[in-house]
Amino acid sequence: ETGVTQTPRHLVMGMTNKKSLKCEQHLGHNAMYWYKQSAKKPLELMFVYNFKEQTENNSVPSRFSPECPNSSHLFLHLHTLQPEDSALYLCASSQDIQGYSPLHFGNGTRLTVT
Amino acid sequence: QKEVEQNSGPLSVPEGAIASLNCTYSDRGSQSFFWYRQYSGKSPELIMFIYSNGDKEDGRFTAQLNKASQYVSLLIRDSQPSDSATYLCATPKRDDKIIFGKGTRLHILP
């Protein structure tokens, strides 16, 4: 496989469930990201990892918990979410976190919280 | 002022015409700019990036950057129905976090 792959593509969960989103990049990049995309809002940066170390937590509620075991894998653990957390969650990677490195996105996970 | 502003559209352009998409930014220190295309239900894909003032051409796409006026634009020549999508403008802030605009919906009329 090439590029950035995310699973699952769709997820429906209740507010008391625990689930995890998975992302894997096959590009040899050093940085990985989680973005949230809601209707009529810009892409919101959630977390940044560089060489598997977290460099950014953009004031994200603790019900979202990231994990980056190595430079190729990134998880987003979800617990007691709210309906307003329903959105498209996008994983991305870049060669490094410097501003000249473009982002490569996965296909996203469409999350619905009921 | 929003950090990256785009007209949300929709922008309707006849097939074969030139589509012009504009983006303004607030940080005078911004150095690099990216244009992403996002089809409905899909993830954004990079189509152009530009670092220097002036024009950069790639096939039917031309990116234009004017740092003095703090705007960057994307021109699509010979527009095709397959160009119908949302176009996102993005630039990194001083702390290297990439900030996106809300995107402009482009509709090419057959």
Coordinates of C-alpha atoms in Angstrom, one line a residue:
Chain A
E1 CA 0.0 0.0 0.0
T2 CA 1.1 3.5 -0.6
G3 CA 0.2 6.9 0.8
V4 CA -1.8 7.4 4.0
T5 CA -4.4 4.9 5.0
Q6 CA -7.1 5.3 7.6
T7 CA -9.5 2.9 9.2
P8 CA -12.3 2.6 9.6
R9 CA -13.9 4.7 6.9
H10 CA -17.1 5.1 8.8
L11 CA -17.8 4.9 12.5
V12 CA -21.1 5.2 14.4
M13 CA -20.7 5.2 18.2
G14 CA -22.8 6.0 21.2
M15 CA -21.7 8.6 23.8
T16 CA -20.6 5.9 26.2
N17 CA -18.5 3.8 23.8
K18 CA -14.8 3.6 23.4
K19 CA -13.3 3.3 19.9
S20 CA -10.1 4.0 18.1
L21 CA -9.2 5.5 14.8
K22 CA -6.1 4.2 13.1
C23 CA -3.7 5.8 10.6
E24 CA -0.7 4.4 8.8
Q25 CA 1.6 6.2 6.4
H26 CA 3.9 4.5 3.9
L27 CA 5.7 7.7 2.7
G28 CA 8.7 7.6 5.1
H29 CA 7.5 10.9 6.6
N30 CA 8.5 12.1 10.0
A31 CA 5.5 14.1 11.1
M32 CA 1.9 13.0 11.5
Y33 CA -1.3 14.9 12.2
W34 CA -4.9 14.6 13.2
Y35 CA -7.3 17.2 11.7
K36 CA -11.1 17.6 12.3
Q37 CA -13.3 18.7 9.5
S38 CA -16.8 19.9 10.4
A39 CA -19.4 21.3 8.0
K40 CA -18.8 25.0 7.1
K41 CA -15.7 25.2 9.2
P42 CA -12.1 25.2 8.3
L43 CA -9.9 22.2 8.9
E44 CA -9.0 22.2 12.6
L45 CA -5.6 21.0 13.6
M46 CA -5.9 18.7 16.7
F47 CA -2.5 17.0 17.3
V48 CA 0.9 17.0 15.7
Y49 CA 3.6 14.3 16.2
N50 CA 7.2 14.7 15.0
F51 CA 9.4 11.6 15.2
K52 CA 6.6 10.1 17.3
E53 CA 6.9 12.9 19.9
Q54 CA 3.8 15.0 20.4
T55 CA 4.6 18.6 19.6
E56 CA 1.1 20.1 19.5
N57 CA -2.1 19.7 21.3
N58 CA -4.4 22.3 20.0
S59 CA -6.6 22.6 23.1
V60 CA -8.4 19.4 22.3
P61 CA -10.7 17.9 25.0
S62 CA -9.3 15.0 26.9
R63 CA -12.0 12.7 25.5
F64 CA -9.7 12.6 22.4
S65 CA -6.4 10.8 23.2
P66 CA -3.7 10.4 20.5
E67 CA -1.1 7.7 20.4
C68 CA 1.9 7.5 18.1
P69 CA 3.9 4.3 18.7
N70 CA 6.3 5.0 15.8
S71 CA 6.7 7.4 12.9
S72 CA 4.4 5.4 10.6
H73 CA 1.4 4.8 12.9
L74 CA -1.0 7.1 14.6
F75 CA -4.1 6.4 16.6
L76 CA -6.9 8.5 18.0
H77 CA -8.6 6.9 21.0
L78 CA -12.2 8.1 21.5
H79 CA -14.1 8.0 24.8
T80 CA -17.4 9.5 26.0
L81 CA -17.8 11.7 22.9
Q82 CA -20.5 14.2 22.4
P83 CA -22.8 14.6 19.4
E84 CA -21.0 17.8 18.3
D85 CA -17.9 15.6 17.9
S86 CA -19.5 14.1 14.8
A87 CA -17.2 15.1 11.9
L88 CA -14.7 13.9 9.4
Y89 CA -11.4 13.0 11.1
L90 CA -8.4 13.3 8.8
C91 CA -5.0 11.9 9.4
A92 CA -2.1 13.5 7.5
S93 CA 1.7 13.2 7.2
S94 CA 4.5 15.4 6.0
Q95 CA 8.2 15.0 5.5
D96 CA 8.8 17.2 8.6
I97 CA 6.9 19.9 10.5
Q98 CA 8.6 22.8 8.8
G99 CA 6.1 25.0 6.9
Y100 CA 7.5 24.1 3.4
S101 CA 6.4 20.4 3.7
P102 CA 3.0 19.8 2.2
L103 CA 0.5 17.6 3.9
H104 CA -0.6 14.2 2.5
F105 CA -4.0 13.2 3.8
G106 CA -5.7 9.9 4.3
N107 CA -9.2 9.3 3.2
G108 CA -10.6 10.1 6.6
T109 CA -13.0 8.5 9.1
R110 CA -16.6 9.8 9.0
L111 CA -17.6 9.7 12.7
T112 CA -21.2 9.9 13.9
V113 CA -21.9 10.2 17.6
T114 CA -25.4 9.2 18.6
Chain B
Q1 CA -9.5 39.2 10.9
K2 CA -9.4 35.5 10.0
E3 CA -6.0 34.1 9.4
V4 CA -6.8 32.7 5.9
E5 CA -10.0 33.9 4.1
Q6 CA -11.7 32.5 1.1
N7 CA -15.0 33.2 -0.5
S8 CA -17.1 30.1 0.2
G9 CA -18.9 30.3 -3.1
P10 CA -20.3 28.5 -4.9
L11 CA -18.3 29.9 -7.9
S12 CA -20.0 28.8 -11.1
V13 CA -17.8 28.9 -14.3
P14 CA -18.7 27.7 -17.8
E15 CA -16.8 24.7 -19.1
G16 CA -13.7 25.8 -21.0
A17 CA -13.5 29.2 -19.2
I18 CA -10.9 30.3 -16.6
A19 CA -11.8 29.7 -13.0
S20 CA -10.2 32.2 -10.6
L21 CA -10.0 31.3 -6.9
N22 CA -8.7 33.8 -4.4
C23 CA -7.3 33.7 -0.9
T24 CA -6.1 36.4 1.5
Y25 CA -4.0 35.9 4.6
S26 CA -3.3 38.0 7.7
D27 CA 0.2 37.1 8.6
R28 CA 2.8 39.1 6.7
G29 CA 5.4 36.6 7.6
S30 CA 3.8 33.7 5.8
Q31 CA 6.2 32.3 3.3
S32 CA 4.6 29.3 1.7
F33 CA 1.1 28.6 0.3
F34 CA -0.7 25.5 -0.7
W35 CA -3.8 24.8 -2.7
Y36 CA -5.7 21.6 -2.0
R37 CA -8.6 20.2 -3.9
Q38 CA -11.3 18.3 -2.1
Y39 CA -14.0 16.4 -3.9
S40 CA -17.2 15.8 -1.9
G41 CA -16.8 13.0 0.5
K42 CA -13.1 12.7 -0.2
S43 CA -9.9 14.0 1.5
P44 CA -7.9 17.0 0.4
E45 CA -5.2 16.5 -2.2
L46 CA -2.4 18.9 -2.9
I47 CA -2.5 20.4 -6.3
M48 CA -0.1 23.4 -6.1
F49 CA 2.3 25.1 -3.8
I50 CA 4.0 28.5 -4.2
Y51 CA 6.8 30.1 -2.2
S52 CA 7.9 33.1 -4.3
N53 CA 6.1 36.2 -5.5
G54 CA 4.8 35.9 -9.0
D55 CA 3.3 33.1 -11.0
K56 CA 3.8 29.4 -10.9
E57 CA 2.3 27.2 -13.7
D58 CA 1.6 23.5 -13.7
G59 CA -0.4 22.3 -16.6
R60 CA -3.8 24.0 -16.5
F61 CA -3.2 25.4 -13.0
T62 CA -1.4 28.7 -12.2
A63 CA -0.8 29.9 -8.7
Q64 CA -0.2 33.6 -8.2
L65 CA 1.3 35.1 -5.0
N66 CA 1.4 38.7 -4.1
K67 CA 3.0 39.1 -0.7
A68 CA 2.7 42.9 -0.6
S69 CA -1.1 42.6 -0.9
Q70 CA -1.2 39.4 1.1
Y71 CA -3.2 37.4 -1.4
V72 CA -2.7 34.2 -3.3
S73 CA -4.8 33.0 -6.2
L74 CA -5.4 29.8 -8.2
L75 CA -6.3 30.0 -11.9
I76 CA -7.7 27.0 -13.7
R77 CA -7.6 27.3 -17.5
D78 CA -9.9 25.3 -19.8
S79 CA -12.1 24.4 -16.8
Q80 CA -13.6 20.9 -16.9
P81 CA -16.5 19.4 -15.1
S82 CA -14.0 17.2 -13.2
D83 CA -12.6 20.4 -11.7
S84 CA -15.8 20.9 -9.7
A85 CA -14.7 20.6 -6.1
T86 CA -13.9 22.6 -3.0
Y87 CA -10.5 24.3 -3.2
L88 CA -8.7 25.0 0.1
C89 CA -6.0 27.5 0.6
A90 CA -3.4 26.9 3.4
T91 CA -0.3 28.5 4.8
P92 CA 1.9 27.7 7.8
K93 CA 1.9 30.1 10.7
R94 CA 5.2 31.3 12.4
D95 CA 5.0 28.2 14.6
D96 CA 4.8 26.0 11.4
K97 CA 1.2 25.0 12.1
I98 CA -0.6 24.9 8.7
I99 CA -3.8 26.9 8.8
F100 CA -6.6 26.3 6.2
G101 CA -9.2 28.6 4.8
K102 CA -12.9 27.4 4.7
G103 CA -12.5 26.6 1.0
T104 CA -14.3 27.8 -2.1
R105 CA -16.8 25.6 -3.8
L106 CA -16.2 25.6 -7.6
H107 CA -18.9 24.4 -10.0
I108 CA -18.0 24.0 -13.6
L109 CA -21.2 24.3 -15.8
P110 CA -21.2 21.8 -18.7

